[in-house]
Tab-separated table of C-alpha atoms and ligand atoms in Angstrom:
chain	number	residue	atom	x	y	z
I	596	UNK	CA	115.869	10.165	163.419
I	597	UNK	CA	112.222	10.184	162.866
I	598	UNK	CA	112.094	13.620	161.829
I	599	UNK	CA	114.920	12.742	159.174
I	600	UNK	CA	112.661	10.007	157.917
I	601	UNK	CA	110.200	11.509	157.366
I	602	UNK	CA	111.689	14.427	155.629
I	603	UNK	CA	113.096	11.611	153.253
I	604	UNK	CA	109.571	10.700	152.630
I	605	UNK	CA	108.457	14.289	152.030
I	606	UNK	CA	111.489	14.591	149.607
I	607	UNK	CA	110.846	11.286	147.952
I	608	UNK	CA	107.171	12.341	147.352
I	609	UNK	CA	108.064	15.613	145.876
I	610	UNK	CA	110.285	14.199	143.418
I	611	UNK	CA	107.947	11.838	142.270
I	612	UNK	CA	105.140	14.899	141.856
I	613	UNK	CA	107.673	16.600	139.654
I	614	UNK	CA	108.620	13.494	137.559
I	615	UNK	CA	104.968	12.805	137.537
I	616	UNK	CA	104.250	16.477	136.372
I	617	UNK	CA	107.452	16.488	134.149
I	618	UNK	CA	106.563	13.426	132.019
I	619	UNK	CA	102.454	14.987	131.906
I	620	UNK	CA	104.117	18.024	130.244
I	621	UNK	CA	102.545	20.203	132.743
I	622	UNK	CA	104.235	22.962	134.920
I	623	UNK	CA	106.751	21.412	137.812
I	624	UNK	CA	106.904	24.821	139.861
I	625	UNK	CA	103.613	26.266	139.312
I	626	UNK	CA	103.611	29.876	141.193
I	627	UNK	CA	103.224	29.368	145.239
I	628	UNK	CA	100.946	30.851	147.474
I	629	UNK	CA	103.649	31.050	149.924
I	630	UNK	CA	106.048	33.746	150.392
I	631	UNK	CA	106.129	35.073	146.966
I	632	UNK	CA	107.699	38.474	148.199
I	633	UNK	CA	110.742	37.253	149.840
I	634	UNK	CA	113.499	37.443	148.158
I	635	UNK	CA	118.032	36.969	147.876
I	636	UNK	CA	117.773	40.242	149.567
I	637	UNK	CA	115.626	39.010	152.632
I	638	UNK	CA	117.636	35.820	152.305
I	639	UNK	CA	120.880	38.118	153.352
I	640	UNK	CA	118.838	40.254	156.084
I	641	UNK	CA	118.337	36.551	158.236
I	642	UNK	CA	121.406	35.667	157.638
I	643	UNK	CA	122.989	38.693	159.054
I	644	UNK	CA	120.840	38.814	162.012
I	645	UNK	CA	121.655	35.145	162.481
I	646	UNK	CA	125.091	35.992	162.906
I	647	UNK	CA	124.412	39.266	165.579
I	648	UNK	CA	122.750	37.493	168.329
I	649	UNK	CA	123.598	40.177	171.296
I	650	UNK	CA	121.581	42.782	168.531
I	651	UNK	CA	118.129	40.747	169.117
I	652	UNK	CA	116.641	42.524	172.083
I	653	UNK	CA	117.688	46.212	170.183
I	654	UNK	CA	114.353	48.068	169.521
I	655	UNK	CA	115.809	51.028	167.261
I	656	UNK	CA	114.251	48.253	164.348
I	657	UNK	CA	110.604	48.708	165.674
I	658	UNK	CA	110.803	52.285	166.349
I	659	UNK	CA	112.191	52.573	162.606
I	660	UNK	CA	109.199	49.618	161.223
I	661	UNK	CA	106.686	51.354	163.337
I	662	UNK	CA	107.050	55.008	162.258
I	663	UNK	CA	107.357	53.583	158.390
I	664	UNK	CA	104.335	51.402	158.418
I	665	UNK	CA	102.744	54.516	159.936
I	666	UNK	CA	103.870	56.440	157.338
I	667	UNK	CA	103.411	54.383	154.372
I	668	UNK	CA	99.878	53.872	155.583
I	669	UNK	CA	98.553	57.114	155.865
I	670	UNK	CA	98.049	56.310	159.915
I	671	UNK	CA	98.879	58.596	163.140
I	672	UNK	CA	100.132	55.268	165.278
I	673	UNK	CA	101.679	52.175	164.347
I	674	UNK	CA	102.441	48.816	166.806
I	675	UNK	CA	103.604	45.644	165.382
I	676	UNK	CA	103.008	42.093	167.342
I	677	UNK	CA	103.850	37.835	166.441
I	678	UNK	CA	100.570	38.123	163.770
I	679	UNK	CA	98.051	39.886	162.801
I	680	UNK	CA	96.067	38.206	165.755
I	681	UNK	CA	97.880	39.452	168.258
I	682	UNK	CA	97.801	42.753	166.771
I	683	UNK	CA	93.899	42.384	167.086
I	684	UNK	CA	94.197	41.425	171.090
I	685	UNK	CA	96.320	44.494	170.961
I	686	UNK	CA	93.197	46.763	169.534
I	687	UNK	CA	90.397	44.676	171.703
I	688	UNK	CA	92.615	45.783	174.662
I	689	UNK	CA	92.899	49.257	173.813
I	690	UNK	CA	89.622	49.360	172.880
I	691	UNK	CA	88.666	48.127	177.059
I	692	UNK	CA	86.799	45.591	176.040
I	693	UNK	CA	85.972	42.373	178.073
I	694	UNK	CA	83.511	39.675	179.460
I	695	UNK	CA	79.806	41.002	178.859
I	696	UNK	CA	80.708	42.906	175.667
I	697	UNK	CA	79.662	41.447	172.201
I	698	UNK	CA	81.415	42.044	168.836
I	699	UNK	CA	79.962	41.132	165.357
I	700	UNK	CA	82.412	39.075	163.448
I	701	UNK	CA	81.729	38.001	159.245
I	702	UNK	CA	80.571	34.547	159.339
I	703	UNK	CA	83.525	33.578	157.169
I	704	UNK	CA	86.713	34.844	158.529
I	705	UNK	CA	90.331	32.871	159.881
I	706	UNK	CA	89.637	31.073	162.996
I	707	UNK	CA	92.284	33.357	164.628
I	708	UNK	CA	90.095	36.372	164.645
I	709	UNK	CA	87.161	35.111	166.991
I	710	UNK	CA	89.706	33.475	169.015
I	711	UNK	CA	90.813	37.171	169.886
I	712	UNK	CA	88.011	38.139	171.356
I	713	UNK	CA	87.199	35.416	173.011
I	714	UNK	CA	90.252	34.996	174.736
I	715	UNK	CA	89.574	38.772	176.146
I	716	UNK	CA	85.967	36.902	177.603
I	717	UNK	CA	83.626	38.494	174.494
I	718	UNK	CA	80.910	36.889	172.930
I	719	UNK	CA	81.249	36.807	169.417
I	720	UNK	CA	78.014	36.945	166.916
I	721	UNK	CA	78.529	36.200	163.307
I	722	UNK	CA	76.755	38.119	160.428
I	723	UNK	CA	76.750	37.101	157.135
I	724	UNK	CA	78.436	38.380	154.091
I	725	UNK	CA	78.048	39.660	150.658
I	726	UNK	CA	79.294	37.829	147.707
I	727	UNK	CA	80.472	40.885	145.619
I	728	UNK	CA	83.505	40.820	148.143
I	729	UNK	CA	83.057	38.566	150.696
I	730	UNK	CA	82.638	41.110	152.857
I	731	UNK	CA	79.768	42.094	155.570
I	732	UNK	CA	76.256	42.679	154.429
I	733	UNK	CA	75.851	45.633	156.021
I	734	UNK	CA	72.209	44.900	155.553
I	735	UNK	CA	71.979	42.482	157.918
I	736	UNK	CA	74.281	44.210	160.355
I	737	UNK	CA	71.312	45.897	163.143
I	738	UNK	CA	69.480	42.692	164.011
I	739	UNK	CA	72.488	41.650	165.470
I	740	UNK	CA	73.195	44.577	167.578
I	741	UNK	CA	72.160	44.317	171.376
I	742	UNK	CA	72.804	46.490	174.245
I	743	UNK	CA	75.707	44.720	174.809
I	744	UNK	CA	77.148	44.997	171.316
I	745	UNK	CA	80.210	47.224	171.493
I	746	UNK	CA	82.342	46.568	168.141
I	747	UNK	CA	81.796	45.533	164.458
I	748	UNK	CA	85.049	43.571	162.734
I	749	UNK	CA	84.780	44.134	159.056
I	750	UNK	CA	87.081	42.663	156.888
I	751	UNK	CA	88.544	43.596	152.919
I	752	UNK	CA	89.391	39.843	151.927
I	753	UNK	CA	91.783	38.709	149.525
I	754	UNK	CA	93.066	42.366	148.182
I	755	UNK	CA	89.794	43.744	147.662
I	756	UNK	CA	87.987	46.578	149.391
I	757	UNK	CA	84.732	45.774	151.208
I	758	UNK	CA	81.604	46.728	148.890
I	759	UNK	CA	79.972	48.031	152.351
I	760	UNK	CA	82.743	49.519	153.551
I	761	UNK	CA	81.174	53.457	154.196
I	762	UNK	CA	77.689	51.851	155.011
I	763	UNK	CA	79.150	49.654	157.789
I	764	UNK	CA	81.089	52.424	159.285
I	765	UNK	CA	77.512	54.425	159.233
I	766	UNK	CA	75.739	51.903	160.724
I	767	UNK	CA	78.503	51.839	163.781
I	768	UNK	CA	78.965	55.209	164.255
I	769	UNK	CA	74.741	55.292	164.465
I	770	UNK	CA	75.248	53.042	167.674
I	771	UNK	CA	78.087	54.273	168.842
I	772	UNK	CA	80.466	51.262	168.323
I	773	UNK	CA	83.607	50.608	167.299
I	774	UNK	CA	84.984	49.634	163.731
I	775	UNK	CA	87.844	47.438	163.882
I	776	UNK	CA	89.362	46.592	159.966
I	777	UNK	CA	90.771	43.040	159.288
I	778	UNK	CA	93.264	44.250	156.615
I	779	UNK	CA	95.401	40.861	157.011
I	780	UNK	CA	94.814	40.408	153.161
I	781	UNK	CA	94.290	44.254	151.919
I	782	UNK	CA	97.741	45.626	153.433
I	783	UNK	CA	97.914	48.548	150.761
I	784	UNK	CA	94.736	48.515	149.374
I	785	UNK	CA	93.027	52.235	148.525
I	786	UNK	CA	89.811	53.420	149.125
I	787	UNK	CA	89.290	57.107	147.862
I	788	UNK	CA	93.194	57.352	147.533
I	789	UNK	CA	93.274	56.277	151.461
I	790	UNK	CA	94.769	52.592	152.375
I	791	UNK	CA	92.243	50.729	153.928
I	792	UNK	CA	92.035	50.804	157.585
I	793	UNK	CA	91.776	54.531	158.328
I	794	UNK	CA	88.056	54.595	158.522
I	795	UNK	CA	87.325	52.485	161.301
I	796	UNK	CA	88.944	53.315	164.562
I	797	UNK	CA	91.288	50.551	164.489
I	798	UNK	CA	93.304	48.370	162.387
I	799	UNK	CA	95.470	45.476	161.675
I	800	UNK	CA	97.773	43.861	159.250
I	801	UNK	CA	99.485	40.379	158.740
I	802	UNK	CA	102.950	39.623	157.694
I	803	UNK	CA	102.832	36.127	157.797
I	804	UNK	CA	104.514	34.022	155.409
I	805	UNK	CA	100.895	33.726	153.271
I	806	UNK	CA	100.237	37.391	152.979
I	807	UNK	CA	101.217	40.544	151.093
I	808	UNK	CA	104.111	41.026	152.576
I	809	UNK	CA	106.419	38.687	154.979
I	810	UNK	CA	107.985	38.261	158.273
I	811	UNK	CA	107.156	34.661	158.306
I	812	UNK	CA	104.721	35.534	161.439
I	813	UNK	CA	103.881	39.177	162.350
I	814	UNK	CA	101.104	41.645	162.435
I	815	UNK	CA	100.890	45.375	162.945
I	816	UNK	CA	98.005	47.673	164.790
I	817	UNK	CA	97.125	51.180	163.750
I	818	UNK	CA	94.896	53.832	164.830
I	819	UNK	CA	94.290	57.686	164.560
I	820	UNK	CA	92.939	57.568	167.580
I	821	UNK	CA	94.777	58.755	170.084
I	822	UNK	CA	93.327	56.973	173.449
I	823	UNK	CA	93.234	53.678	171.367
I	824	UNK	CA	96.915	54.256	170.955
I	825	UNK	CA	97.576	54.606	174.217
I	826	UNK	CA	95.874	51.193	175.160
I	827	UNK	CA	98.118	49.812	172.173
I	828	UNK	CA	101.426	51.681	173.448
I	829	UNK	CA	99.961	49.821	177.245
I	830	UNK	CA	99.680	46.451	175.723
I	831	UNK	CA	103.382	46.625	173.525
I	832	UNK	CA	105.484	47.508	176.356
I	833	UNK	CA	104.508	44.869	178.584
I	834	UNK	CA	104.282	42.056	175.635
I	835	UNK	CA	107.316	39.420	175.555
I	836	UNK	CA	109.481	39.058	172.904
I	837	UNK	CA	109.615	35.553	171.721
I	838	UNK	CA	112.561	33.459	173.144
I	839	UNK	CA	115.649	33.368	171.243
I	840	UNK	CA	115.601	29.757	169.913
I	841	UNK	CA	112.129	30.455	168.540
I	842	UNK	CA	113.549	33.891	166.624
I	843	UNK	CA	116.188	31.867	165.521
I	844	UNK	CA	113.806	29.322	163.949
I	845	UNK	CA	111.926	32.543	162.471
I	846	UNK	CA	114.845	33.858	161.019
I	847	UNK	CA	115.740	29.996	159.244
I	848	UNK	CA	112.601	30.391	158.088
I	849	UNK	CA	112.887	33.257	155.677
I	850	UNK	CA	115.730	31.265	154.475
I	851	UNK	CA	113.532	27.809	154.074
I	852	UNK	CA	110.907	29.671	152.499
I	853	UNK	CA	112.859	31.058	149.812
I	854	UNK	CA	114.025	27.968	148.603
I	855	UNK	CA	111.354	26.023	148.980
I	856	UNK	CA	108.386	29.064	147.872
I	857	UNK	CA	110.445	31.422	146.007
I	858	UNK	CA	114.044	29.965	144.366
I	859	UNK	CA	113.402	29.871	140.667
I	860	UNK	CA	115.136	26.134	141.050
I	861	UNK	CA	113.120	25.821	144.094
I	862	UNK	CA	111.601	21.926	142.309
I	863	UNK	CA	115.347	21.194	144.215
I	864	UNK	CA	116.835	24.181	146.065
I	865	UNK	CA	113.351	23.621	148.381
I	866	UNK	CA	113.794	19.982	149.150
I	867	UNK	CA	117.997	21.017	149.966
I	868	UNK	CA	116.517	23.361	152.149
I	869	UNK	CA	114.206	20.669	153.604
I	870	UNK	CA	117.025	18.092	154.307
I	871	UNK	CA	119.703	20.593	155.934
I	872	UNK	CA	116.861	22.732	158.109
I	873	UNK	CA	113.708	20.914	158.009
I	874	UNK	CA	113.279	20.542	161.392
I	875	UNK	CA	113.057	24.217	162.117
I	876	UNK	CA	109.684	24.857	159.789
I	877	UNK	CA	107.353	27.476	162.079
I	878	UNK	CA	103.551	26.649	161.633
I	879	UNK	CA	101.259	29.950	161.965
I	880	UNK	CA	98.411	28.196	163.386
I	881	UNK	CA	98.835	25.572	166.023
I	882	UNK	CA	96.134	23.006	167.185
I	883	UNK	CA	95.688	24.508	170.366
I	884	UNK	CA	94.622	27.367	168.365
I	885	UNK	CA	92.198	25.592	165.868
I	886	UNK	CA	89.885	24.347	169.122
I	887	UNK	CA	89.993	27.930	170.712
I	888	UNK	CA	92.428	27.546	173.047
I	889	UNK	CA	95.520	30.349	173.521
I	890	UNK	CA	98.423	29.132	173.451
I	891	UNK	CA	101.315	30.022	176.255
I	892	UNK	CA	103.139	32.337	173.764
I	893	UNK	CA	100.520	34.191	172.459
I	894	UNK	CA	101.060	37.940	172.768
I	895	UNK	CA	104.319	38.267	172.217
I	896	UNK	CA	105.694	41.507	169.693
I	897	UNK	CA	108.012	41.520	166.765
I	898	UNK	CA	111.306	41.299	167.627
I	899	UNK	CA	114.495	43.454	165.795
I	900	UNK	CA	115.455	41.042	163.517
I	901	UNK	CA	111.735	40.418	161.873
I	902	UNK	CA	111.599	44.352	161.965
I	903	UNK	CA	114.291	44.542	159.631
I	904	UNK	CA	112.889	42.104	156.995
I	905	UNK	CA	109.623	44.045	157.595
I	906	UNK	CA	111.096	47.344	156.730
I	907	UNK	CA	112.773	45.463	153.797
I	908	UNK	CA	109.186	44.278	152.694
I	909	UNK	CA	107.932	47.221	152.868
I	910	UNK	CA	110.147	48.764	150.853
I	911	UNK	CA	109.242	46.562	147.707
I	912	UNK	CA	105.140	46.050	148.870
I	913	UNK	CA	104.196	48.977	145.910
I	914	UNK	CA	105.884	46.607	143.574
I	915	UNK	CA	104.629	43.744	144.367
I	916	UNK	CA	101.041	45.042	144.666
I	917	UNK	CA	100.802	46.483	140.934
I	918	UNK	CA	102.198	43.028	139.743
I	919	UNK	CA	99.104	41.682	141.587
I	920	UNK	CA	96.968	44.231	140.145
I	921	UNK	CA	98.719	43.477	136.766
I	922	UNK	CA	98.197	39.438	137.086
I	923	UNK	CA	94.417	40.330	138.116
I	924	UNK	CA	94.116	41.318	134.442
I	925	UNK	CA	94.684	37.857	132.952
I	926	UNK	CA	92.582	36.167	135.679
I	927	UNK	CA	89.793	38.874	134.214
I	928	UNK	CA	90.949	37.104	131.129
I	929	UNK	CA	90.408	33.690	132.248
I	930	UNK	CA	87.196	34.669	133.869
I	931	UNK	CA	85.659	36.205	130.674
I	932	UNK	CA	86.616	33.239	128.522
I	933	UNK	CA	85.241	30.538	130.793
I	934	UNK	CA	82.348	32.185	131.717
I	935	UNK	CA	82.819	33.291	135.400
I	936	UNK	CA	82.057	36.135	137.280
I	937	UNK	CA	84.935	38.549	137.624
I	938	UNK	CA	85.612	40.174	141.427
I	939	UNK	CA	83.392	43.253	142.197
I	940	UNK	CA	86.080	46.148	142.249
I	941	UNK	CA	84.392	48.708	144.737
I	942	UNK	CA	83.680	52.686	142.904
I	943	UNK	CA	86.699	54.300	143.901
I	944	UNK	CA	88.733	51.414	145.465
I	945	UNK	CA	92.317	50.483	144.168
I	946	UNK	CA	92.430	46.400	145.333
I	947	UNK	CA	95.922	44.559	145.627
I	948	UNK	CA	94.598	40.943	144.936
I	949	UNK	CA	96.562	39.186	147.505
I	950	UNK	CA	94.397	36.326	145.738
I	951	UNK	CA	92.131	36.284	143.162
I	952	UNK	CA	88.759	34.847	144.031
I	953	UNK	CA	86.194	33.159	141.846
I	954	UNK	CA	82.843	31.320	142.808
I	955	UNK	CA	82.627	27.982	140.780
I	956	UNK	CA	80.655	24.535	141.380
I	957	UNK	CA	81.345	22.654	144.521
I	958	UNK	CA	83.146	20.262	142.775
I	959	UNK	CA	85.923	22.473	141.653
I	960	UNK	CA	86.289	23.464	144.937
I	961	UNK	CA	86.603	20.014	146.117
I	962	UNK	CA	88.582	18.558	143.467
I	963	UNK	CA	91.481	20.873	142.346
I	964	UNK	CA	93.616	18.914	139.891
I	965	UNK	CA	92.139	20.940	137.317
I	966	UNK	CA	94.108	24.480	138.392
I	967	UNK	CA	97.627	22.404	136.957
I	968	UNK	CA	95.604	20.822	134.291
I	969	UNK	CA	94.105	23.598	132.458
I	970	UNK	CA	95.449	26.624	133.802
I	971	UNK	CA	99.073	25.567	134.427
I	972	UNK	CA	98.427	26.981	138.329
I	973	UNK	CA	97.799	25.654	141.940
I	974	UNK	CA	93.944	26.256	142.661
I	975	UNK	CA	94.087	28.093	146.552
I	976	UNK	CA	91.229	27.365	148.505
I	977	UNK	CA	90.703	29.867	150.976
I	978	UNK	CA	88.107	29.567	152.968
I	979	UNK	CA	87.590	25.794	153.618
I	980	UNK	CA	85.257	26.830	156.359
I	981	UNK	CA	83.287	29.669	157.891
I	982	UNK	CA	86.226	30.012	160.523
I	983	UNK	CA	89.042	28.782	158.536
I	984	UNK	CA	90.483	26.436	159.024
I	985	UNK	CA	88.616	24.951	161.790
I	986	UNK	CA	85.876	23.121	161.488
I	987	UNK	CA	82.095	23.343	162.036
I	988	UNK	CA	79.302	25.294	160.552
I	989	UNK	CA	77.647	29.176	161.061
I	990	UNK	CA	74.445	28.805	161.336
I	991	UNK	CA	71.799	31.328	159.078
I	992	UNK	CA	75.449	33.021	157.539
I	993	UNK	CA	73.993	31.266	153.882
I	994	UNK	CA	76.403	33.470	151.547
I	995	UNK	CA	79.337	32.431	153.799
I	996	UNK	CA	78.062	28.476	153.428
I	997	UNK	CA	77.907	29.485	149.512
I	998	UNK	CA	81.668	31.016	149.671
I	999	UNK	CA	83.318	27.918	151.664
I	1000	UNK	CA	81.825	25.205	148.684
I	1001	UNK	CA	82.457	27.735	146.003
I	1002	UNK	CA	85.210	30.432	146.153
I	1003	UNK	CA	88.752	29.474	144.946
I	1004	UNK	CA	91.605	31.566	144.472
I	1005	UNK	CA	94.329	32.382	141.591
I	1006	UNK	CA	97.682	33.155	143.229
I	1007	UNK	CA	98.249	37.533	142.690
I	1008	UNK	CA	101.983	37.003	141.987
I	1009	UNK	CA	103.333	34.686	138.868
I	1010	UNK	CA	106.932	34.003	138.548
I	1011	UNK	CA	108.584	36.532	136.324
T	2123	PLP	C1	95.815	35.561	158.313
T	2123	PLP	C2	94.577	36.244	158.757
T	2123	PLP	C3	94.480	36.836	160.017
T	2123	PLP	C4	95.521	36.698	161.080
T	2123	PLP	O1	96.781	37.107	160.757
T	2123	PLP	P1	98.050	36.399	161.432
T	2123	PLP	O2	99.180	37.312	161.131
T	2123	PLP	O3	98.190	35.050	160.812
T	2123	PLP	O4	97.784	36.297	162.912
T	2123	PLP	C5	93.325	37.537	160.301
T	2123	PLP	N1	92.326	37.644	159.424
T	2123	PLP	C6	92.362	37.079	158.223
T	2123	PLP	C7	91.219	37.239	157.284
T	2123	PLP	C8	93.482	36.341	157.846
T	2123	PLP	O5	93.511	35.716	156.662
């Protein structure tokens, strides 16, 4: 009963934001950062699955999803997890590394990253970034390597590739560490006509419901290395699938999503949706997680029925991505008339613009009613904080203090 009231409430406040916006002549469904590649199709897939219960524990699915993402990528070995942060405990344990080990993370990165390693006992040590790209300065890289140092996380954020991205990987390979790639927002993104995450010795990916393509949670590990795939093969087959009420909920999710994300009468569709399965919504991040602590389920792998939507995904991700590309072009646009800096495209990098980031003042970071002013859009905000979205500072990381006040994004996909 609770629960229904306060879905009532939600409903009731939604209705009045799209009166409100309705009667201000501005747009009532502006685009949504939320699963804007699902679609009827995906819609079916859950509904099927919900329906073939005794098929859940089949793993034909990940053997299929696995050798695809592998091939798609342009990488030897392919594992997928629940997220993109699992997927990274995957790598840190195929990569043997534990207590007494360091690894240098970007000083702005998703709270979910440095809670991998340091639920495998690692200390992490946070180097700033660059604000071509957001990504690691590579310049300030070696005077933060000790003896203990045995890993460097770089990261392409929001679509685009790192500008550092071969200097990094220098500087590594000159101390022997490893080079693990955060492609959670760059899944598809070229460098040299490579996708990203084939230079380091290890990547991952995230399908959750925010990212470039969607299993409402999921993540997948690569490598063309072939020990490090044997530590990822070691760390699949003894992970747990997630219980069957919680795939269930997964699988109502693609559905709630849609209408609520997606539906091009989602203003009501979403709220339906709301009302008849509201109760079932997944969140990616839970608060255990946002103070550092691991939750019971963590580590558990995809199971058949988010493989399939995966593999359905995937088979539409080229799309998607040049409509991103192609939207980037009128956020150039918008950036040329209004006097902002556009995104640094790297020499030789193709980007997919998962979001489109800009730096402006503080106070348009802080005060977003503008984006559905003046630009008929939802300003994102990613990141709110050096490890999003937890909070608490970085200290010395200055660019990454710069980034959290100023960088907002433009959503990659519009509605057709
Ligand atoms: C979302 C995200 C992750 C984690 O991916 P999940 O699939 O949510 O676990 C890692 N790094 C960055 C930069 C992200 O935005």
């Amino acid at each position: 009963m609770p629960h229904l009231l306060k879905t009532i409430a939600k409903i009731g406040y939604h209705q009045l934001k799209n009166l409100n916006r309705f009667i201000q002549k501005q747009p009532v469904m502006p685009p949504s950062f939320n699963s804007a590649t699902l679609d009827e199709d995906d819609v079916a897939l859950a509904k099927l699955w919900l329906n073939q219960k005794g098929k859940w524990e089949s793993t034909e699915e990940l053997e299929q999803y696995h050798r695809m993402f592998a091939t798609w990528n342009g990488s030897a070995h392919a594992y997928s997890f629940m997220g993109g942060r699992v997927a990274l405990s995957a790598i840190i344990h195929a990569m043997k590394l534990g207590p007494g080990d360091e690894a240098i993370l970007p000083g702005y990165t998703c709270v979910v990253v440095p809670n991998a390693f340091k639920f495998a006992g690692i200390k992490t040590v946070y180097s700033d970034i660059e604000l071509d790209t957001y990504g690691l300065d590579a310049a300030q890289i070696e005077e933060k390597i000790t003896p203990q140092t045995k890993v460097v996380l770089l990261h392409h954020l929001y679509g685009l590739v790192c500008r550092d991205y071969l200097e990094i990987i220098k500087i590594a390979r000159k101390h022997n560490l490893y080079v693990i790639e955060d492609c959670a927002h760059s899944t598809g993104a070229e460098f040299n006509g490579r996708k990203v995450g084939n230079l380091g010795d290890a990547a991952f990916y995230s399908s959750e419901q925010s990212k470039v393509f969607n299993t409402i949670q999921g993540g997948v590990a690569v490598t063309n290395n072939p020990e490090i795939a044997q530590g990822l093969k070691s760390y699949y087959e003894q992970a747990p699938l997630p219980d069957n009420h919680k795939i269930e909920n997964l699988l109502h999710n693609v559905m709630l999503n849609y209408y609520r994300f997606k539906h091009p009468q989602r203003w009501w569709r979403g709220d339906l949706a709301l009302l008849l399965n509201g109760n079932k919504i997944i969140v990616s991040t839970t608060e255990e997680e946002l103070n550092g602590r691991k939750p019971s389920y963590y580590g558990e792998k995809l199971p058949a029925p988010l493989a399939q939507i995966g593999l359905n995904q995937l088979k539409k991700i080229d799309a998607y991505n040049l409509r991103r590309r192609q939207t980037s072009l009128k956020w150039d646009a918008w950036c040329a008339a209004n006097g902002y800096q556009k995104p640094h495209i790297v020499a030789g990098s193709t980007p997919i613009f998962l979001r489109y980031p800009v730096l402006v003042q503080p106070e348009k970071k802080k005060n977003i009613q503008w984006g559905v002013k003046d630009v008929g859009i939802e300003i994102g905000v990613w990141f709110v904080s050096h490890r999003h979205p937890a909070p608490g500072i970085i200290e010395n990381c200055e660019n990454s203090a710069i980034a959290v006040q100023q960088c907002i994004n433009f959503p990659g996909l519009l509605d057709t």
